[in-house]
XYZ file of C-alpha atoms in Angstrom:
755
model
C -7.995 15.655 -21.610
C -8.448 17.560 -18.352
C -7.199 21.108 -18.039
C -6.562 20.597 -14.341
C -4.648 17.357 -14.085
C -3.584 17.438 -10.433
C -2.714 19.571 -7.460
C 0.985 19.617 -8.349
C 2.582 22.812 -9.635
C 4.341 22.977 -12.973
C 7.756 22.924 -11.309
C 7.346 19.974 -8.971
C 6.295 16.343 -8.654
C 2.924 15.111 -7.489
C 4.436 12.233 -5.471
C 7.920 12.055 -3.955
C 9.183 8.921 -2.237
C 12.089 9.429 0.178
C 14.096 6.328 1.107
C 17.610 5.709 2.405
C 18.539 4.000 -0.853
C 17.748 4.572 -4.486
C 16.596 1.484 -6.384
C 20.022 1.527 -8.118
C 23.671 1.334 -7.012
C 26.255 3.756 -8.407
C 29.726 2.617 -9.464
C 32.633 4.668 -10.774
C 34.190 3.244 -13.941
C 37.942 3.268 -14.688
C 37.576 6.402 -16.816
C 35.889 8.212 -13.900
C 32.394 8.069 -15.386
C 29.364 6.990 -13.338
C 27.257 3.944 -14.066
C 24.440 2.270 -12.172
C 22.779 -1.098 -11.768
C 19.585 -2.239 -10.101
C 19.925 -2.952 -6.389
C 18.095 -5.741 -4.542
C 15.864 -5.345 -1.523
C 12.282 -5.675 -0.295
C 11.682 -1.926 -0.316
C 12.711 -1.650 -3.983
C 10.419 -4.548 -4.852
C 7.541 -2.919 -2.976
C 7.836 0.636 -4.275
C 9.125 0.307 -7.840
C 5.667 -0.439 -9.359
C 4.217 2.574 -7.510
C 6.813 4.999 -8.809
C 6.696 3.665 -12.358
C 2.958 4.393 -12.511
C 3.045 7.732 -10.682
C 4.109 11.200 -11.743
C 6.850 11.419 -9.148
C 10.426 11.165 -8.001
C 12.453 8.877 -5.727
C 14.946 10.591 -3.414
C 17.713 8.382 -2.007
C 21.387 7.557 -1.605
C 23.140 5.752 -4.439
C 25.153 3.399 -2.227
C 28.657 4.845 -2.747
C 30.603 7.576 -0.938
C 31.126 11.079 -2.331
C 29.137 10.501 -5.511
C 27.473 13.616 -6.924
C 24.871 13.184 -9.650
C 21.962 15.161 -11.046
C 18.444 13.674 -11.103
C 18.023 11.135 -13.919
C 15.534 8.675 -15.404
C 15.904 4.933 -14.797
C 13.435 2.070 -15.242
C 10.541 4.495 -15.676
C 11.304 6.539 -12.562
C 12.897 9.906 -11.828
C 15.749 9.288 -9.382
C 17.190 12.077 -7.211
C 20.555 11.114 -5.647
C 21.543 12.325 -2.161
C 25.306 12.418 -1.533
C 26.898 10.912 1.607
C 30.595 11.095 2.451
C 32.556 8.274 4.062
C 32.170 9.633 7.600
C 28.400 9.942 7.167
C 28.137 6.394 5.853
C 30.045 5.175 8.887
C 28.167 7.269 11.467
C 24.666 7.790 10.058
C 24.190 4.485 8.190
C 26.450 1.832 9.700
C 26.416 3.554 13.090
C 23.159 5.109 14.219
C 20.830 3.355 11.738
C 22.279 -0.151 11.891
C 24.132 -0.345 15.210
C 21.723 1.764 17.296
C 18.204 1.736 15.859
C 18.201 -1.695 14.179
C 19.028 -3.757 17.285
C 16.934 -1.489 19.516
C 13.855 -1.906 17.305
C 14.417 -5.691 17.056
C 13.936 -6.437 20.744
C 17.639 -5.828 21.583
C 18.636 -9.207 20.147
C 22.037 -7.549 19.850
C 23.065 -4.761 22.212
C 22.598 -1.281 20.637
C 25.364 1.323 20.837
C 24.637 4.957 21.695
C 27.126 7.577 20.439
C 26.464 11.317 20.236
C 28.508 11.787 17.067
C 26.358 9.129 15.371
C 23.215 11.035 16.401
C 24.656 14.297 15.063
C 25.336 12.618 11.711
C 21.817 11.133 11.698
C 20.272 14.577 12.186
C 22.520 16.138 9.532
C 21.753 13.512 6.891
C 18.018 13.541 7.650
C 18.068 17.309 7.043
C 19.703 16.730 3.651
C 17.021 14.237 2.631
C 14.268 16.634 3.776
C 15.722 19.474 1.729
C 15.980 17.262 -1.356
C 12.340 16.205 -1.004
C 11.220 19.817 -0.442
C 12.873 20.857 -3.695
C 11.204 18.079 -5.693
C 7.572 18.073 -4.549
C 5.067 20.365 -6.190
C 2.575 22.641 -4.481
C 0.056 20.573 -2.541
C 1.857 17.348 -3.463
C 2.549 14.240 -1.406
C 5.801 13.021 0.160
C 6.068 9.419 1.360
C 9.031 8.862 3.677
C 10.300 5.314 4.137
C 11.759 3.558 7.166
C 13.797 3.962 10.314
C 16.845 5.652 8.754
C 14.751 8.818 8.099
C 12.547 9.268 11.146
C 13.407 12.988 11.518
C 12.528 13.858 7.913
C 8.733 14.358 8.415
C 9.104 17.192 10.943
C 11.986 18.766 9.050
C 10.012 18.624 5.807
C 6.937 20.143 7.434
C 9.032 23.147 8.456
C 10.241 23.555 4.883
C 6.997 22.716 3.041
C 3.851 23.075 5.187
C 1.717 22.872 2.033
C 2.368 19.171 1.318
C 0.917 15.963 2.704
C 3.470 13.787 4.453
C 3.288 10.043 5.048
C 5.791 7.841 6.857
C 6.028 4.049 6.732
C 8.084 2.009 9.187
C 9.174 -1.255 7.529
C 10.694 -2.794 10.671
C 9.143 -3.513 14.092
C 8.466 -0.576 16.398
C 9.443 -1.433 19.972
C 7.414 -1.045 23.166
C 8.065 1.903 25.460
C 10.209 -0.166 27.851
C 12.744 -0.787 25.049
C 12.364 2.455 23.093
C 12.925 4.536 26.221
C 16.578 3.387 26.295
C 17.265 5.693 23.327
C 18.803 8.940 24.617
C 17.137 10.891 21.787
C 13.720 9.264 22.135
C 11.683 12.504 22.243
C 13.439 13.930 19.196
C 12.652 10.787 17.206
C 8.983 10.809 18.229
C 8.588 14.519 17.408
C 10.287 13.854 14.062
C 7.718 11.180 13.191
C 4.845 13.424 14.300
C 5.667 15.741 11.403
C 3.767 13.236 9.232
C 0.009 13.251 8.629
C -0.101 9.446 8.448
C 2.345 7.039 10.124
C 2.142 3.460 8.913
C 3.379 0.248 10.576
C 3.464 -3.424 9.622
C 1.400 -4.706 12.575
C -1.317 -3.358 14.831
C 0.975 -4.037 17.777
C 3.627 -1.714 16.338
C 1.081 1.097 15.925
C -0.117 0.522 19.489
C 3.473 0.724 20.756
C 3.945 4.075 19.031
C 0.681 5.519 20.349
C 1.611 4.531 23.895
C 5.034 6.144 23.494
C 3.374 9.355 22.273
C 1.225 9.413 25.402
C 4.263 8.820 27.639
C 6.759 11.200 26.033
C 4.726 14.105 24.601
C 1.875 16.422 25.574
C -0.163 15.416 22.501
C -3.420 13.566 23.164
C -4.503 10.329 21.480
C -7.849 8.738 20.804
C -7.898 5.392 19.055
C -5.533 5.661 16.107
C -5.700 9.470 16.083
C -3.146 11.849 17.582
C -4.057 15.510 18.088
C -0.953 17.611 17.542
C -1.112 20.605 19.858
C 0.915 23.792 20.192
C 2.655 24.959 23.375
C -0.625 26.430 24.653
C -2.535 23.183 24.100
C -4.404 24.397 21.028
C -4.991 21.646 18.412
C -3.148 22.261 15.158
C -3.755 19.103 13.135
C -4.688 15.429 13.278
C -2.217 12.547 12.795
C -3.116 8.903 12.300
C -0.994 5.890 13.273
C -2.228 2.602 11.733
C -1.105 -0.756 10.395
C -0.638 -1.199 6.637
C 0.920 -4.670 6.124
C 3.242 -4.582 3.142
C 3.255 -7.215 0.414
C 4.931 -8.126 -2.889
C 4.137 -7.902 -6.605
C 2.546 -11.316 -6.253
C 1.115 -11.519 -9.779
C 4.492 -10.835 -11.398
C 6.130 -13.464 -9.205
C 3.352 -15.941 -9.940
C 3.808 -15.433 -13.686
C 7.583 -15.807 -13.357
C 7.223 -19.104 -11.504
C 4.825 -20.463 -14.158
C 7.346 -20.051 -16.994
C 8.639 -23.275 -18.540
C 12.243 -22.145 -18.072
C 11.674 -21.585 -14.352
C 10.093 -24.981 -13.885
C 12.908 -26.625 -15.796
C 15.463 -24.864 -13.618
C 13.616 -26.043 -10.466
C 13.884 -29.638 -11.639
C 17.566 -29.097 -12.415
C 18.157 -27.745 -8.889
C 16.626 -30.847 -7.301
C 18.800 -33.027 -9.503
C 21.918 -31.055 -8.495
C 20.983 -31.597 -4.840
C 20.923 -35.374 -5.355
C 17.136 -35.713 -5.762
C 16.308 -35.872 -2.030
C 12.770 -36.627 -0.907
C 12.520 -33.275 0.873
C 14.264 -30.004 -0.023
C 14.181 -27.394 2.740
C 14.975 -23.790 1.950
C 15.962 -20.721 3.932
C 16.370 -17.353 2.190
C 17.555 -14.421 4.273
C 19.888 -11.507 4.506
C 22.762 -12.576 6.730
C 21.353 -10.815 9.791
C 21.140 -11.801 13.456
C 17.377 -11.096 13.475
C 16.632 -13.831 10.916
C 17.151 -16.825 13.207
C 19.556 -18.584 10.813
C 21.603 -20.057 13.664
C 18.487 -21.401 15.382
C 17.299 -22.987 12.126
C 20.650 -24.669 11.465
C 20.864 -25.891 15.056
C 17.369 -27.433 14.907
C 18.100 -29.135 11.597
C 21.425 -30.496 12.859
C 19.719 -31.964 15.920
C 17.059 -33.623 13.759
C 19.857 -35.360 11.867
C 21.595 -36.260 15.112
C 18.347 -37.682 16.546
C 17.812 -39.770 13.411
C 14.424 -38.147 12.795
C 15.747 -36.997 9.403
C 18.613 -38.331 7.259
C 20.724 -36.681 4.564
C 19.472 -39.274 2.081
C 15.889 -38.086 2.455
C 16.321 -34.371 3.269
C 18.678 -31.494 2.593
C 18.718 -27.854 3.642
C 19.574 -25.060 1.201
C 20.458 -21.853 3.009
C 20.749 -18.673 0.930
C 22.344 -15.955 3.054
C 22.703 -12.705 1.109
C 25.639 -10.493 2.179
C 24.529 -7.658 4.442
C 26.247 -4.798 6.302
C 29.609 -6.519 6.178
C 31.393 -3.567 7.777
C 29.390 -3.928 11.023
C 31.141 -6.077 13.651
C 27.986 -7.967 14.690
C 27.452 -9.137 11.106
C 31.023 -10.290 10.694
C 30.704 -12.334 13.862
C 27.387 -13.820 12.707
C 28.873 -14.946 9.394
C 31.693 -16.751 11.190
C 29.239 -18.503 13.522
C 26.929 -19.598 10.694
C 29.718 -20.879 8.478
C 31.287 -22.761 11.392
C 27.967 -24.457 12.181
C 27.404 -25.403 8.545
C 30.892 -26.871 8.269
C 30.468 -28.903 11.472
C 27.100 -30.386 10.429
C 28.281 -31.189 6.903
C 31.404 -32.787 8.263
C 29.462 -34.926 10.726
C 26.438 -35.946 8.646
C 27.275 -35.315 4.995
C 27.902 -38.166 2.550
C 29.198 -38.343 -1.017
C 26.458 -36.943 -3.196
C 24.399 -35.914 -0.144
C 25.399 -32.723 1.661
C 23.414 -31.949 4.779
C 23.424 -28.181 4.156
C 24.094 -26.280 0.944
C 25.192 -22.822 2.103
C 25.097 -20.028 -0.483
C 26.491 -16.638 0.521
C 25.190 -14.820 -2.562
C 22.309 -12.726 -3.858
C 20.283 -14.189 -6.719
C 18.033 -12.646 -9.409
C 14.251 -13.170 -9.204
C 14.331 -15.900 -11.869
C 16.694 -18.079 -9.804
C 14.754 -17.365 -6.605
C 11.501 -18.460 -8.242
C 13.162 -21.726 -9.293
C 14.486 -22.274 -5.761
C 11.003 -21.731 -4.315
C 9.535 -24.259 -6.772
C 12.251 -26.757 -5.895
C 11.664 -26.440 -2.136
C 9.196 -28.691 -0.364
C 9.565 -26.757 2.907
C 10.211 -23.022 3.327
C 11.818 -22.099 6.661
C 11.210 -18.519 7.878
C 12.399 -18.544 11.486
C 13.087 -14.866 12.185
C 13.578 -13.890 15.806
C 11.897 -10.542 14.957
C 10.782 -9.250 11.578
C 8.618 -6.347 10.485
C 6.945 -8.446 7.776
C 9.197 -10.910 5.844
C 8.433 -10.765 2.142
C 10.294 -14.016 1.410
C 7.390 -15.940 2.946
C 4.993 -14.219 0.539
C 7.293 -14.789 -2.463
C 7.332 -18.522 -1.717
C 3.538 -18.619 -1.624
C 3.189 -16.586 -4.846
C 5.543 -19.019 -6.611
C 3.528 -22.106 -5.617
C 0.690 -22.094 -8.132
C 0.975 -25.908 -7.953
C -0.473 -25.591 -4.409
C 2.342 -27.698 -3.032
C 4.886 -26.977 -0.318
C 4.785 -26.129 3.376
C 5.681 -22.833 5.066
C 7.252 -22.850 8.540
C 6.831 -19.299 9.839
C 8.042 -17.578 12.995
C 5.249 -16.087 15.055
C 7.500 -13.022 15.553
C 7.117 -11.905 11.926
C 4.505 -9.474 10.674
C 3.562 -12.134 8.092
C 2.332 -14.391 10.917
C -0.643 -12.043 11.421
C -1.770 -12.600 7.839
C -0.697 -16.097 6.722
C -3.036 -18.379 8.636
C -2.163 -21.448 6.534
C 1.478 -21.474 7.698
C 2.936 -23.664 10.467
C 3.681 -21.069 13.163
C 6.601 -21.623 15.485
C 8.534 -19.972 18.304
C 12.110 -20.123 16.935
C 13.592 -19.626 20.420
C 12.127 -23.030 21.401
C 14.490 -25.427 19.599
C 12.424 -28.516 20.514
C 9.273 -26.923 19.090
C 11.175 -25.773 16.008
C 12.436 -29.317 15.430
C 8.931 -30.733 15.760
C 7.420 -28.240 13.313
C 10.201 -28.745 10.749
C 9.633 -32.511 10.921
C 5.862 -31.987 10.609
C 6.395 -29.868 7.485
C 8.803 -32.415 5.971
C 6.273 -35.229 6.373
C 3.096 -33.303 5.483
C 0.961 -35.159 2.965
C -0.043 -33.671 -0.371
C -3.694 -33.134 0.589
C -2.777 -31.104 3.682
C -0.226 -29.077 1.693
C -2.851 -28.230 -0.900
C -5.425 -27.218 1.739
C -2.996 -24.855 3.466
C -1.458 -23.446 0.289
C -4.845 -22.584 -1.214
C -5.612 -20.495 1.842
C -2.180 -18.825 1.768
C -2.401 -17.997 -1.943
C -5.843 -16.447 -1.640
C -4.416 -13.964 0.856
C -1.130 -13.192 -0.926
C -2.602 -12.928 -4.418
C -5.423 -10.603 -3.286
C -3.382 -8.361 -0.979
C -0.441 -7.448 -3.202
C 1.936 -4.506 -3.151
C -0.302 -2.405 -5.389
C -3.110 -2.719 -2.854
C -0.704 -1.856 -0.019
C 0.530 1.328 -1.667
C -2.861 2.457 -2.944
C -4.443 1.877 0.481
C -1.744 3.901 2.252
C -1.818 6.752 -0.273
C -5.604 6.846 -0.337
C -5.720 6.997 3.464
C -3.120 9.777 3.437
C -5.126 11.712 0.871
C -8.225 11.482 3.081
C -6.484 12.925 6.147
C -7.703 16.403 7.180
C -5.740 19.158 5.492
C -3.610 21.344 7.758
C -4.967 24.894 8.133
C -1.686 26.233 6.750
C -2.187 24.355 3.496
C -5.904 24.511 2.523
C -6.597 22.390 -0.507
C -8.011 24.066 -3.575
C -6.258 27.307 -2.704
C -3.046 28.465 -4.353
C -0.551 31.194 -3.567
C -0.406 31.604 -7.337
C -3.771 33.041 -8.376
C -3.222 31.693 -11.892
C -2.809 28.123 -10.669
C -5.256 25.361 -11.536
C -7.055 25.581 -8.190
C -7.898 29.223 -8.799
C -9.150 28.359 -12.294
C -11.671 25.878 -10.975
C -12.751 28.205 -8.162
C -13.352 30.999 -10.701
C -15.553 28.668 -12.726
C -17.616 27.857 -9.652
C -17.945 31.569 -8.816
C -19.247 32.237 -12.334
C -21.704 29.337 -11.993
C -23.097 30.796 -8.768
C -23.261 34.389 -9.974
C -24.989 33.921 -13.321
C -28.485 33.410 -11.900
C -31.110 30.787 -12.718
C -31.304 27.220 -11.461
C -28.084 25.233 -11.056
C -28.140 21.451 -10.751
C -25.322 20.162 -8.525
C -24.972 16.526 -9.604
C -22.348 14.097 -8.351
C -21.519 10.422 -8.389
C -21.389 8.811 -4.901
C -18.582 6.222 -4.693
C -15.179 7.809 -5.259
C -16.661 11.335 -5.183
C -18.677 11.918 -2.010
C -17.417 8.701 -0.392
C -13.906 7.142 -0.658
C -13.665 3.880 -2.603
C -13.563 0.898 -0.196
C -13.317 -2.880 -0.639
C -16.639 -3.394 1.188
C -19.227 -1.301 -0.704
C -21.672 -1.504 2.198
C -19.284 0.527 4.372
C -19.221 3.574 2.054
C -20.285 6.859 3.618
C -20.289 10.485 2.513
C -17.306 12.300 3.999
C -18.266 14.750 6.779
C -16.981 17.772 4.826
C -19.058 16.937 1.750
C -22.115 16.137 3.887
C -21.937 19.547 5.535
C -21.476 21.303 2.179
C -24.454 19.469 0.644
C -26.608 20.409 3.614
C -25.692 24.081 3.071
C -26.563 23.869 -0.608
C -29.861 22.116 0.182
C -30.911 25.097 2.289
C -30.864 27.386 -0.773
C -34.208 27.969 -2.549
C -35.123 25.216 -5.008
C -35.262 27.899 -7.710
C -31.505 28.381 -7.248
C -30.010 24.931 -6.483
C -31.162 21.317 -6.855
C -28.953 18.512 -5.633
C -28.782 15.207 -7.520
C -26.877 12.013 -6.792
C -26.267 10.032 -9.993
C -24.934 6.569 -9.253
C -24.712 2.990 -10.394
C -26.021 1.982 -6.971
C -29.633 0.894 -6.629
C -31.900 3.634 -5.286
C -32.481 2.220 -1.774
C -28.776 1.589 -1.152
C -27.838 5.015 -2.501
C -30.306 6.720 -0.156
C -29.285 4.733 2.942
C -25.518 5.149 2.482
C -25.446 8.792 1.325
C -27.859 10.253 3.924
C -28.605 12.923 1.346
C -30.563 15.952 2.565
C -34.278 16.273 1.908
C -35.064 17.479 -1.597
C -32.093 15.662 -3.192
C -32.936 13.974 -6.478
C -31.714 10.371 -6.658
C -30.755 8.662 -9.889
C -29.886 5.004 -9.281
C -28.785 2.115 -11.471
C -27.255 4.530 -14.013
C -30.648 6.138 -14.635
C -32.974 3.135 -14.495
C -34.303 4.224 -11.081
C -35.302 7.712 -10.055
C -36.629 9.286 -6.888
C -36.442 12.123 -4.429
C -35.476 12.278 -0.764
C -38.371 13.577 1.318
C -38.964 14.000 5.039
C -40.956 10.744 4.965
C -38.458 8.655 2.962
C -37.968 8.174 -0.771
C -40.530 9.174 -3.366
C -39.819 6.699 -6.162
C -40.312 6.916 -9.961
C -39.164 3.455 -11.072
C -39.255 1.968 -14.548
C -41.632 -0.991 -14.908
C -40.238 -4.132 -16.593
C -42.105 -6.242 -19.106
C -42.469 -9.987 -18.621
C -39.742 -10.568 -21.203
C -37.347 -8.138 -19.512
C -37.955 -9.830 -16.124
C -37.120 -13.243 -17.626
C -34.004 -11.857 -19.305
C -32.846 -10.241 -16.061
C -33.105 -13.621 -14.296
C -30.948 -15.239 -17.019
C -28.368 -12.431 -16.587
C -28.285 -12.915 -12.822
C -27.919 -16.707 -13.095
C -25.100 -16.337 -15.613
C -23.183 -13.804 -13.523
C -23.547 -15.927 -10.382
C -22.053 -18.893 -12.250
C -19.074 -16.682 -13.171
C -18.719 -15.454 -9.587
C -18.673 -18.998 -8.253
C -15.577 -19.753 -10.360
C -13.494 -16.822 -9.022
C -12.468 -15.913 -5.493
C -13.505 -12.441 -4.367
C -16.079 -11.951 -7.180
C -19.725 -11.349 -6.287
C -23.027 -10.293 -7.855
C -25.241 -7.328 -6.967
C -28.895 -7.433 -8.053
C -30.711 -4.285 -9.189
C -34.271 -3.719 -10.430
C -33.196 -3.465 -14.088
C -29.703 -4.987 -14.074
C -27.235 -7.269 -12.328
C -23.651 -6.264 -11.564
C -20.485 -8.357 -11.351
C -18.058 -6.883 -8.753
C -14.352 -7.839 -9.052
C -12.621 -5.379 -6.668
C -11.856 -8.062 -4.068
C -10.470 -10.521 -6.598
C -6.891 -11.110 -7.747
C -5.660 -9.512 -10.969
C -6.050 -12.689 -13.065
C -9.390 -13.574 -11.473
C -10.778 -10.099 -12.071
C -9.649 -10.109 -15.715
C -11.077 -13.575 -16.386
C -14.399 -12.789 -14.685
C -14.750 -9.528 -16.630
C -14.112 -11.303 -19.938
C -16.691 -13.950 -19.037
C -19.265 -11.247 -18.237
C -18.640 -9.601 -21.607
C -19.181 -12.944 -23.295
C -22.442 -13.474 -21.406
C -23.703 -10.039 -22.478
C -22.884 -10.817 -26.121
C -24.683 -14.188 -25.971
C -27.803 -12.649 -24.390
C -27.753 -9.574 -26.611
C -27.700 -7.025 -23.777
C -25.507 -4.036 -23.048
C -22.458 -4.340 -20.742
C -21.670 -1.142 -18.839
C -18.153 -1.289 -17.387
C -16.848 0.819 -14.526
C -14.127 0.557 -11.881
C -13.991 -3.173 -11.049
C -17.611 -3.706 -12.112
C -19.490 -4.937 -15.164
C -23.216 -4.167 -15.263
C -25.560 -6.055 -17.592
C -28.808 -4.129 -18.204
C -32.186 -5.067 -19.584
C -33.108 -1.366 -19.867
C -30.496 0.686 -21.680
C -29.681 3.728 -19.560
C -26.685 5.941 -18.859
C -25.718 8.766 -16.559
C -25.622 11.077 -19.567
C -29.260 10.381 -20.439
C -30.205 10.861 -16.794
C -28.469 14.264 -16.551
C -30.050 15.416 -19.816
C -33.484 14.411 -18.518
C -32.938 16.302 -15.248
C -31.900 19.461 -17.094
C -35.018 19.330 -19.282
C -37.406 18.465 -16.452
C -36.128 21.240 -14.146
C -35.403 23.790 -16.913
C -31.970 24.315 -15.370
C -29.645 27.033 -16.586
C -26.425 25.158 -15.756
C -25.074 21.901 -14.309
C -22.093 21.125 -12.121
C -21.238 17.441 -12.525
C -18.523 15.711 -10.449
C -17.580 12.105 -11.197
C -14.683 9.661 -10.974
C -15.701 6.614 -13.027
C -15.664 5.794 -16.711
C -19.490 5.735 -16.554
C -19.375 9.421 -15.557
C -17.854 10.238 -18.927
C -21.372 9.810 -20.407
C -22.527 12.645 -18.142
C -19.539 14.833 -18.999
C -20.335 14.308 -22.687
C -23.775 15.960 -22.490
C -22.608 19.109 -20.690
C -22.318 22.454 -22.458
C -19.996 25.420 -22.236
C -22.237 26.914 -19.517
C -21.674 23.885 -17.294
C -18.752 22.778 -15.117
C -17.353 19.234 -15.274
C -14.925 17.867 -12.682
C -13.095 14.538 -12.758
C -11.969 13.088 -9.403
C -8.669 11.185 -9.390
C -6.492 9.858 -12.228
C -7.455 8.486 -15.619
C -8.390 9.743 -19.076
C -11.325 12.159 -19.105
C -13.162 14.738 -21.190
C -13.964 16.759 -18.069
C -12.758 20.349 -18.026
C -11.262 20.204 -14.540
C -9.716 17.619 -12.214
C -9.292 17.293 -8.442
C -7.285 14.699 -6.573
C -9.686 13.031 -4.144
C -12.904 12.998 -2.122
C -11.219 15.453 0.219
C -10.907 17.852 -2.702
C -14.590 17.368 -3.525
C -15.515 18.486 -0.004
C -13.505 21.666 -0.445
C -15.029 22.233 -3.855
C -18.608 21.906 -2.568
C -17.816 24.179 0.386
C -16.580 26.870 -1.999
C -19.716 26.576 -4.152
C -21.951 26.731 -1.044
C -20.267 29.959 0.068
C -20.645 31.421 -3.417
C -24.336 30.457 -3.627
C -25.013 31.951 -0.202
C -23.926 35.290 -1.619
C -26.897 35.262 -4.023
C -30.199 36.882 -2.951
C -32.751 34.258 -1.909
C -35.506 35.722 -4.103
């Protein structure tokens, strides 16, 4: 195991999520003791898998007034409760968050209220959350702040902990300047958000709105998605990025749930309880004025009144989960919805055939999956929605490739789900026409659309959303006040690695600086052709390349083929290239690449063709799987595939290797079948012998790099990038850390005499 596991200190967490609510609700029992139960919500669904797999903590409110509790473990997470009193719940939560910001950010569908005492409570509670996060995060750790209730936390946290990375994600729409400018405390909110290094939104339009507001309300300059944060004298302090990161669901878990026999049996039971209509329509929403429930019910009632649908052939099931019942606007909405449902049922309902089944409850995932399977038409008619995860849940549940999705164009999901029937819910005539179209859609058309929808939802799940955001945050430039790989504590892990590099540079003799490319010099990306060495690492490598060849030799050791490795890395002249895990070798020169390839026999060439044909057959059976051809191997790539598809394709590749009697080298989302047995370990050993090197620094991130770590000696330095089991002596967090590491080594080597 690694000695340097992460950048966190021993008394703090590597990742801290800060959200208004914990993923549990507290209750006080009759004997005065505290108990908790899981709480529903899209944010909990989105973040729970992240926190269960991370070394971190979740800071949030437990949902009850005046409840004090110490941090505790629940469902594989460390939960850190923040206490709110009754006045703060009324003013910060029900007031400023839900009666000021919520309607303002949702296009003023309902008129927002502006009260100074609400704003004071909002500031006070945000400060409490910031202090809780500051106490939990370790040195150099990451804090991810969630949603509109906590927009002041990033700046407050930066004051308290300038050493940490800070991300913010806005789960709801972000309004244009013309609406946002109504807020009396507009500048304070913007400056609060600018405390973050990375600000994420659901849609590109939301990010564009924020960038325009920054230009209008602050002195900070913007260029593309970048914001340059400047001090009072106009000097740049740090870079901030504002981008879209569309959220998703745990689609594979929901897909598996919907495939269970018990779920399918319950779906059939639901249809029977509804009177076995030809068409079951379903709406699932929080009871909120932004969800367009009244518009949906009105359109359905008019379809019945027009005779275009009848209660014998169609019924509407409306699940309306209780929400913010202490807010006047929500109480009024409930009365209006229930009145409309009663009127339509009274006018059109028959014995055994209700027009609308109205359910004012929350349901567990198992029942929701059954409802989705029972529904022929899913109605998502929000007047404004950041994303709408219900639409994605419906798609994930429909492995039968049946069903039709009616989707408001004012949801974030509309940007992604091209197989849905898009509609303007404000246009009742259009809404009626689209509902009728969905109800009468034939099976072939349903299957065509649902296949397209499922490809998107199953590939872009919540794990991809969170990893993409956190990876982007990790790659943001480090603030000068918190340089990575430096510690206030000289005994910390950063100092330990730096000392090892200093010893490597000072000992004399030739040092080989060998690194992997993807995930080390270049961030991992879905499109491998877009990989590039980070600017910091490129500059550091150029500095090292200027040292005499008797002191330093650079080597890139990769699974990439030699030509691709050279073109993407732009390695400096004199760099040794080891491609295809050692099967290809060369050197970068001023005139191009000087190659030293292995020649294949006629039998090896024939075998390689059989490998390629077999892998291409596997790729054709799985979406997002493709084959890369190399001089001595072919590689199956599964990074773009769904979880099940990737697993099945990998198993098939293993089986092909066994049948053909060749080695299968597995890495991150790849399986390589070789006709010449090579490894990065053999390649590093050969380089050491050929160059008569005194020591080797090897930096890698993949399981294939473990072969290189295994051949190193006590005189060498081994560094693992990112998480995962390793035999490397040290570990750094990311490609950003690698850039800092190489810079430090370059400075140390420059202190050596050239002769």
